[in-house]
PDB file of C-alpha atoms in Angstrom:
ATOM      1  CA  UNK A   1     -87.020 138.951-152.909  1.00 71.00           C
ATOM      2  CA  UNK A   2     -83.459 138.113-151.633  1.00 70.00           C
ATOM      3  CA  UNK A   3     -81.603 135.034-153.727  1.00 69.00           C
ATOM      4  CA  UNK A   4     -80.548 132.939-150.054  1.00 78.00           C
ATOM      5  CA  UNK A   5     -79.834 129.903-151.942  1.00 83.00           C
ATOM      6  CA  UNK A   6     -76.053 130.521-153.016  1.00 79.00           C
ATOM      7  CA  UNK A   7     -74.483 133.622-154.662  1.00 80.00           C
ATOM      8  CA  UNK A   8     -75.251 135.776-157.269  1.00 84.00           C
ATOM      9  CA  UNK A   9     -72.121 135.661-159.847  1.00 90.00           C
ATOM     10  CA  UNK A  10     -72.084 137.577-163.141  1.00 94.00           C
ATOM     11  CA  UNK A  11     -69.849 138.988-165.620  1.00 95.00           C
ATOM     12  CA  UNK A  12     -69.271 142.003-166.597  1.00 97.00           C
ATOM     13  CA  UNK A  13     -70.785 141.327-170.204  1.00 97.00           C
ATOM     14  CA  UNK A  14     -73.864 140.114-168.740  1.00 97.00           C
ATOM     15  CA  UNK A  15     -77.268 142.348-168.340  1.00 96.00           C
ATOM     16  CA  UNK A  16     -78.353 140.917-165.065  1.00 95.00           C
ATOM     17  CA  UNK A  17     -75.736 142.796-163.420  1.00 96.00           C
ATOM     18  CA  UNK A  18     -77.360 145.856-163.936  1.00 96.00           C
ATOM     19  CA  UNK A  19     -80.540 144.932-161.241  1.00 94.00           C
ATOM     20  CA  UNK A  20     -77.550 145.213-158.768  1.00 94.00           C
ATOM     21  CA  UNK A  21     -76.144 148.376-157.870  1.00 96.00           C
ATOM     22  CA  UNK A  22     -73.603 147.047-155.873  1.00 97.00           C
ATOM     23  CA  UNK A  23     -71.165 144.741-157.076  1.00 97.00           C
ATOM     24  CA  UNK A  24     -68.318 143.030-155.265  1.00 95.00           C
ATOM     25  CA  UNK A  25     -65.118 141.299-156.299  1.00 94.00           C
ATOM     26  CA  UNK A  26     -62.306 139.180-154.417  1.00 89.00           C
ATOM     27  CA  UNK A  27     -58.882 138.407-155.460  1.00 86.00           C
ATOM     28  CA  UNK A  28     -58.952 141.303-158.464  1.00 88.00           C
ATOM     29  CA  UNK A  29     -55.304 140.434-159.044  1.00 83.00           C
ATOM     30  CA  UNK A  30     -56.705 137.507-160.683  1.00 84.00           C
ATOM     31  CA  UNK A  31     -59.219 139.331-162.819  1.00 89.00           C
ATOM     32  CA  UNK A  32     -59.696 139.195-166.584  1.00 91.00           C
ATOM     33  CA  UNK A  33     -61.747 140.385-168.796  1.00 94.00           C
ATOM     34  CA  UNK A  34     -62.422 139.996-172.360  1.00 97.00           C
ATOM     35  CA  UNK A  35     -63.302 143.144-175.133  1.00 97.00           C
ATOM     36  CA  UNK A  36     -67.346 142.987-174.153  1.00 98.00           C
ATOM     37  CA  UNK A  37     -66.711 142.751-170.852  1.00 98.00           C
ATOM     38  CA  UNK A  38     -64.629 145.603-170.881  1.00 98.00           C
ATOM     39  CA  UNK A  39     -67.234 147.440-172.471  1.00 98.00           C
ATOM     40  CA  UNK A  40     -70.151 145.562-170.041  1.00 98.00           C
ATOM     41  CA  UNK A  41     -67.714 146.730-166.979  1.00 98.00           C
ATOM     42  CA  UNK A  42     -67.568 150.787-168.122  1.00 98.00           C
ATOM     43  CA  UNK A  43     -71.456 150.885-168.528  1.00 98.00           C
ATOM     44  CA  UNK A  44     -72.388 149.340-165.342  1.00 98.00           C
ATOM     45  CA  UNK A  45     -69.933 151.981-163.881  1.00 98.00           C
ATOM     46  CA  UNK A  46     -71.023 154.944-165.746  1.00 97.00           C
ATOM     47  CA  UNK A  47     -74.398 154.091-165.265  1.00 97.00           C
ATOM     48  CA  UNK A  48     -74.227 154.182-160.949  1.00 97.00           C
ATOM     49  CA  UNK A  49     -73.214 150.945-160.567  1.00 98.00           C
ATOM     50  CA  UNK A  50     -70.351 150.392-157.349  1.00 98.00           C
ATOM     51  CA  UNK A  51     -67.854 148.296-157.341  1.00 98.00           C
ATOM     52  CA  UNK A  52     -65.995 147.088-154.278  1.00 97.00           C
ATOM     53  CA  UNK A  53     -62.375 145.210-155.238  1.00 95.00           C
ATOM     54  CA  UNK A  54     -60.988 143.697-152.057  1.00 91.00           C
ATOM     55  CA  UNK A  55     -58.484 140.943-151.245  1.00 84.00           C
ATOM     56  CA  UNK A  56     -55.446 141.221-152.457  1.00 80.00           C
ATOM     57  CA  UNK A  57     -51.651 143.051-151.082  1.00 73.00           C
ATOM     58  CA  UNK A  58     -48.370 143.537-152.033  1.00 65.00           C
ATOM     59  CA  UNK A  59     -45.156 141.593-150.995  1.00 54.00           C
ATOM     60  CA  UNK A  60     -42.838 144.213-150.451  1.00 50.00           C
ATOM     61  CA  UNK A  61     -42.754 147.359-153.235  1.00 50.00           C
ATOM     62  CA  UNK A  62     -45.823 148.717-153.105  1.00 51.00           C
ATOM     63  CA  UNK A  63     -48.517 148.107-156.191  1.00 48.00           C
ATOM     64  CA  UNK A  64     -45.454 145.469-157.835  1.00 45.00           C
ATOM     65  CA  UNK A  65     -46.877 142.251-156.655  1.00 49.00           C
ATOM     66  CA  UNK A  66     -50.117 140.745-155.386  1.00 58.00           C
ATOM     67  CA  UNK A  67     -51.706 141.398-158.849  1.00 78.00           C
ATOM     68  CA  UNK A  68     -52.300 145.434-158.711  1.00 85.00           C
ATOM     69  CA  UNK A  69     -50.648 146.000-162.443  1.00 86.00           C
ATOM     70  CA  UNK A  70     -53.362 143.342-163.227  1.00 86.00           C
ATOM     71  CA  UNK A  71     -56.079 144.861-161.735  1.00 92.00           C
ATOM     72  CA  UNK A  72     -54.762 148.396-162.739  1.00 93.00           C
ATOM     73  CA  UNK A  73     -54.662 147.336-166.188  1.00 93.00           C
ATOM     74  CA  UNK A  74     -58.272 145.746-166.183  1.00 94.00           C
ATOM     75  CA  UNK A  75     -59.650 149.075-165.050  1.00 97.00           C
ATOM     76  CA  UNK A  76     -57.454 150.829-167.800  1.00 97.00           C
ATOM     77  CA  UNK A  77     -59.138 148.925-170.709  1.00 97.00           C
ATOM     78  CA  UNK A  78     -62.274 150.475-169.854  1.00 98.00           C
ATOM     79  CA  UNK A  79     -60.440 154.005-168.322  1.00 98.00           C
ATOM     80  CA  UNK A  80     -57.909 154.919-169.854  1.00 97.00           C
ATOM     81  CA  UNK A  81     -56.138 157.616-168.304  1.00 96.00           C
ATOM     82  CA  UNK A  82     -57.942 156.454-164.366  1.00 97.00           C
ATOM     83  CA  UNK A  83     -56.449 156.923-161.478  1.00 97.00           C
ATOM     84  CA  UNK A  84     -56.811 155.872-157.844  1.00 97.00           C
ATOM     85  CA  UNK A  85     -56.985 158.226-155.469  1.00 97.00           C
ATOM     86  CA  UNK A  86     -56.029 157.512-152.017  1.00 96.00           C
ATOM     87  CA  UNK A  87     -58.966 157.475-149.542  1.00 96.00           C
ATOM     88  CA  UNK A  88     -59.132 158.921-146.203  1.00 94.00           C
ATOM     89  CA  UNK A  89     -62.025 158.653-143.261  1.00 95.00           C
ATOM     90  CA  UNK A  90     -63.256 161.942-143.868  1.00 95.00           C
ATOM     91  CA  UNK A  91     -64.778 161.130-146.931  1.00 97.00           C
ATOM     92  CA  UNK A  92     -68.460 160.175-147.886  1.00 96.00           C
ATOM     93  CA  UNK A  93     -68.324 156.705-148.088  1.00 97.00           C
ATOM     94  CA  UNK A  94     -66.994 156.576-144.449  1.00 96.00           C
ATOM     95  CA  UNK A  95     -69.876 158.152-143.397  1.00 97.00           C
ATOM     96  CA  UNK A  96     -72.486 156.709-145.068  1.00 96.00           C
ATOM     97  CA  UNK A  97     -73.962 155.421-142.243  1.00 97.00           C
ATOM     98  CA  UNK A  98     -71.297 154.305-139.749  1.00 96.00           C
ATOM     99  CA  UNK A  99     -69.153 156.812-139.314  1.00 96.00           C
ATOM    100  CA  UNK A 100     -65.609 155.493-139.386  1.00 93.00           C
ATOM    101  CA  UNK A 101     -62.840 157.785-138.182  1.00 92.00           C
ATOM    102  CA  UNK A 102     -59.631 156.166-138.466  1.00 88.00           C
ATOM    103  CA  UNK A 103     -58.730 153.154-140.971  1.00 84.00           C
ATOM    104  CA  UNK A 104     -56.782 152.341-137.549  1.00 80.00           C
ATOM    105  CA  UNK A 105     -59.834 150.404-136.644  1.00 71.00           C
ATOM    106  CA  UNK A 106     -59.919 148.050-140.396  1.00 73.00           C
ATOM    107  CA  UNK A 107     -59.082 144.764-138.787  1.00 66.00           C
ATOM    108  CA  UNK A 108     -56.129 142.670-140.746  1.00 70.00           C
ATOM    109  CA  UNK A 109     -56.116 139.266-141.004  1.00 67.00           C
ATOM    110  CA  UNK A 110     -53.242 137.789-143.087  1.00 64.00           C
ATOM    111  CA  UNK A 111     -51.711 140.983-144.387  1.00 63.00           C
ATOM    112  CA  UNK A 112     -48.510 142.490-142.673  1.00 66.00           C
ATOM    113  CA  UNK A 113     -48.743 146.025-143.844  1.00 71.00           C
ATOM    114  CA  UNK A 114     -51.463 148.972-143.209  1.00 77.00           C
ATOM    115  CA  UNK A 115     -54.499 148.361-145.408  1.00 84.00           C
ATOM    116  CA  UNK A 116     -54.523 151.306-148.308  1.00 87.00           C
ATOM    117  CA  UNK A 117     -57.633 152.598-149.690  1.00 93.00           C
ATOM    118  CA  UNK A 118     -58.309 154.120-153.150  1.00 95.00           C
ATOM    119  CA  UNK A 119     -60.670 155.263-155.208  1.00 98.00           C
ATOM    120  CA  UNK A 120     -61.867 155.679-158.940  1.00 98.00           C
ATOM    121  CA  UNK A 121     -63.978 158.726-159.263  1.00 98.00           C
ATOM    122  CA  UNK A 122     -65.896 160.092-162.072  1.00 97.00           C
ATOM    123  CA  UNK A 123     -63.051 161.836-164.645  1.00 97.00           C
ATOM    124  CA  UNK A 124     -60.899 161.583-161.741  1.00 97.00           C
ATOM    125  CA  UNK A 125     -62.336 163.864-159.822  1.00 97.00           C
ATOM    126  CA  UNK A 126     -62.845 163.388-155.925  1.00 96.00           C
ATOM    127  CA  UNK A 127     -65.667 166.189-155.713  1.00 96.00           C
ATOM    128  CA  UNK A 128     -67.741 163.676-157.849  1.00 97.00           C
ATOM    129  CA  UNK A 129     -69.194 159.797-157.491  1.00 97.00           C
ATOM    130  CA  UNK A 130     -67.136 157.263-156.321  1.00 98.00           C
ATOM    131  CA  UNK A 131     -66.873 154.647-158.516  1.00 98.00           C
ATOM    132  CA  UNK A 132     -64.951 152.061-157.488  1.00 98.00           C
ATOM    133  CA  UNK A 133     -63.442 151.425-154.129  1.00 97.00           C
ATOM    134  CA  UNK A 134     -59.983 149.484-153.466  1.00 94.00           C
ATOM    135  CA  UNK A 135     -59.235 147.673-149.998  1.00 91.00           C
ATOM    136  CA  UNK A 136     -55.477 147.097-150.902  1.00 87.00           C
ATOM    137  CA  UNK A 137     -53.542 145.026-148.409  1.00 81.00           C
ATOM    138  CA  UNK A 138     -56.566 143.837-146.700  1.00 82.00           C
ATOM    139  CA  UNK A 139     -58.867 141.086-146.450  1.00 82.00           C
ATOM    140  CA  UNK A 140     -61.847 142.450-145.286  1.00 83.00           C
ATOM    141  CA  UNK A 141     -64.225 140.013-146.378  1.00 82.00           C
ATOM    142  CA  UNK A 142     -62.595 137.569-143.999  1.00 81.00           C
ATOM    143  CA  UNK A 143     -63.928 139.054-141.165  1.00 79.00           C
ATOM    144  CA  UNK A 144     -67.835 138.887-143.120  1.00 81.00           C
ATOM    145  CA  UNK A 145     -67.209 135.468-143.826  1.00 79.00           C
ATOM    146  CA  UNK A 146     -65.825 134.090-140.369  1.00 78.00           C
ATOM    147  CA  UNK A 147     -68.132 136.335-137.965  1.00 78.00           C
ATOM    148  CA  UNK A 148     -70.121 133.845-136.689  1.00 80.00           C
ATOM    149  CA  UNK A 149     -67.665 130.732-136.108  1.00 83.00           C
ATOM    150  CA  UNK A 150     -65.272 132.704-133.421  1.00 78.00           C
ATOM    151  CA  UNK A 151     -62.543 131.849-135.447  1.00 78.00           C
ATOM    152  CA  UNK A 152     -61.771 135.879-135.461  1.00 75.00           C
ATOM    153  CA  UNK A 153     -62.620 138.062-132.823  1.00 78.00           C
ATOM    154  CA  UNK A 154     -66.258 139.941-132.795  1.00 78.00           C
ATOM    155  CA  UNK A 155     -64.911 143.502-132.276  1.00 80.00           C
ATOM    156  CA  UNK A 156     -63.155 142.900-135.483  1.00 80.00           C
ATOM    157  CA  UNK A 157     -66.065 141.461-137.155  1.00 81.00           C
ATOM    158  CA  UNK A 158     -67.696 144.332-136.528  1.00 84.00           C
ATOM    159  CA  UNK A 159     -65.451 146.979-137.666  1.00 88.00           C
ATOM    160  CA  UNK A 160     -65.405 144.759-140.670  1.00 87.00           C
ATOM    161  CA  UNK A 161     -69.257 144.809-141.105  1.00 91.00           C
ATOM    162  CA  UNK A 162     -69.364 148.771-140.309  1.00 93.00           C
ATOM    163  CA  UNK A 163     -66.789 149.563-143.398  1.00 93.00           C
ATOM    164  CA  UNK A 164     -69.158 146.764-145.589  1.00 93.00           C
ATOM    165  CA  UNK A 165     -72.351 148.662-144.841  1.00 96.00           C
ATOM    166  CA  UNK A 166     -70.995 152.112-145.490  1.00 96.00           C
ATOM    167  CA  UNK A 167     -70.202 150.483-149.083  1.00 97.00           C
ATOM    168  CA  UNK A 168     -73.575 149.210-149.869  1.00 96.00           C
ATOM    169  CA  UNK A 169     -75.534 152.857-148.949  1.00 97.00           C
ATOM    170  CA  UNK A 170     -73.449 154.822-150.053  1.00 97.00           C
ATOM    171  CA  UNK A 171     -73.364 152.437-153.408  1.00 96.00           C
ATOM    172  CA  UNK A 172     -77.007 152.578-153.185  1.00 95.00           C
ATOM    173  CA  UNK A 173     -77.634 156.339-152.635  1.00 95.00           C
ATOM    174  CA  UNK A 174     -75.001 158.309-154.905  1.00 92.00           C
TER     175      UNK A 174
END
């Protein structure tokens, strides 16, 4: 039973979230969170939930601007001690269904600089669940959005969609 009518936005406080095993923000360098979402936000993670953060890049030193020490802290309130790992294509959620060999082929729309990606694993640990996936200096979602007005071209779109549906199974399989 698919909601089509509109989106499906909750908090990280609120129980509903937990039907959804996948979870996806924009813009996290925007994000805040108050003490029971904080809370809300670790559970949903340490109980399989996924979350994918995309949208948002730097302006010149790496992690400084475009709101990473906001986002970085966010995930800190409810981690302390996490770290993001950098990703690279040989790794599960690459491979999840597309397999995606080179982060050469992650379209950019707006962003001047290579898209990074990172990961929060379980205690840290890259031999365990990914938790949380970063697309860092990337827009990603742009290409979702726009793929069916040719306002960006549909090779792109696709390469786009490929990286979106390795998120959801492997999301909805580990």
């Amino acid at each position: 039973h698919p909601h089509t009518d509109g989106s499906v936005v909750y908090t990280f406080d609120d129980p509903n979230l937990f039907r959804y095993p996948v979870a996806y923000m924009a813009e996290p360098g925007f994000w805040t969170m108050n003490e029971k979402e904080v809370a809300g936000f670790r559970a949903y993670l340490k109980k399989g939930g996924f979350l994918i953060l995309d949208d948002f890049r730097h302006d010149g030193d790496p992690r400084a601007g475009g709101g990473w020490d906001n986002m970085e802290g966010n995930v800190r309130r409810a981690f302390p001690g996490a770290q993001f790992l950098p990703m690279d294509p040989s790794m599960t959620v690459f491979d999840s269904f597309f397999k995606i060999e080179s982060f050469d082929v992650i379209p950019q729309d707006y962003d001047r600089d290579r898209p990074e990606f990172l990961g929060l694993f379980e205690d840290n640990d890259p031999n365990k669940r990914l938790m949380m996936i970063v697309n860092y200096s990337t827009d990603v979602s742009n290409f979702w959005e726009f793929s069916a007005t040719g306002f960006r071209p549909i090779e792109d779109s696709n390469q786009a969609y490929k990286l979106g549906v390795n998120y959801i199974m492997y999301g909805m399989t580990h």
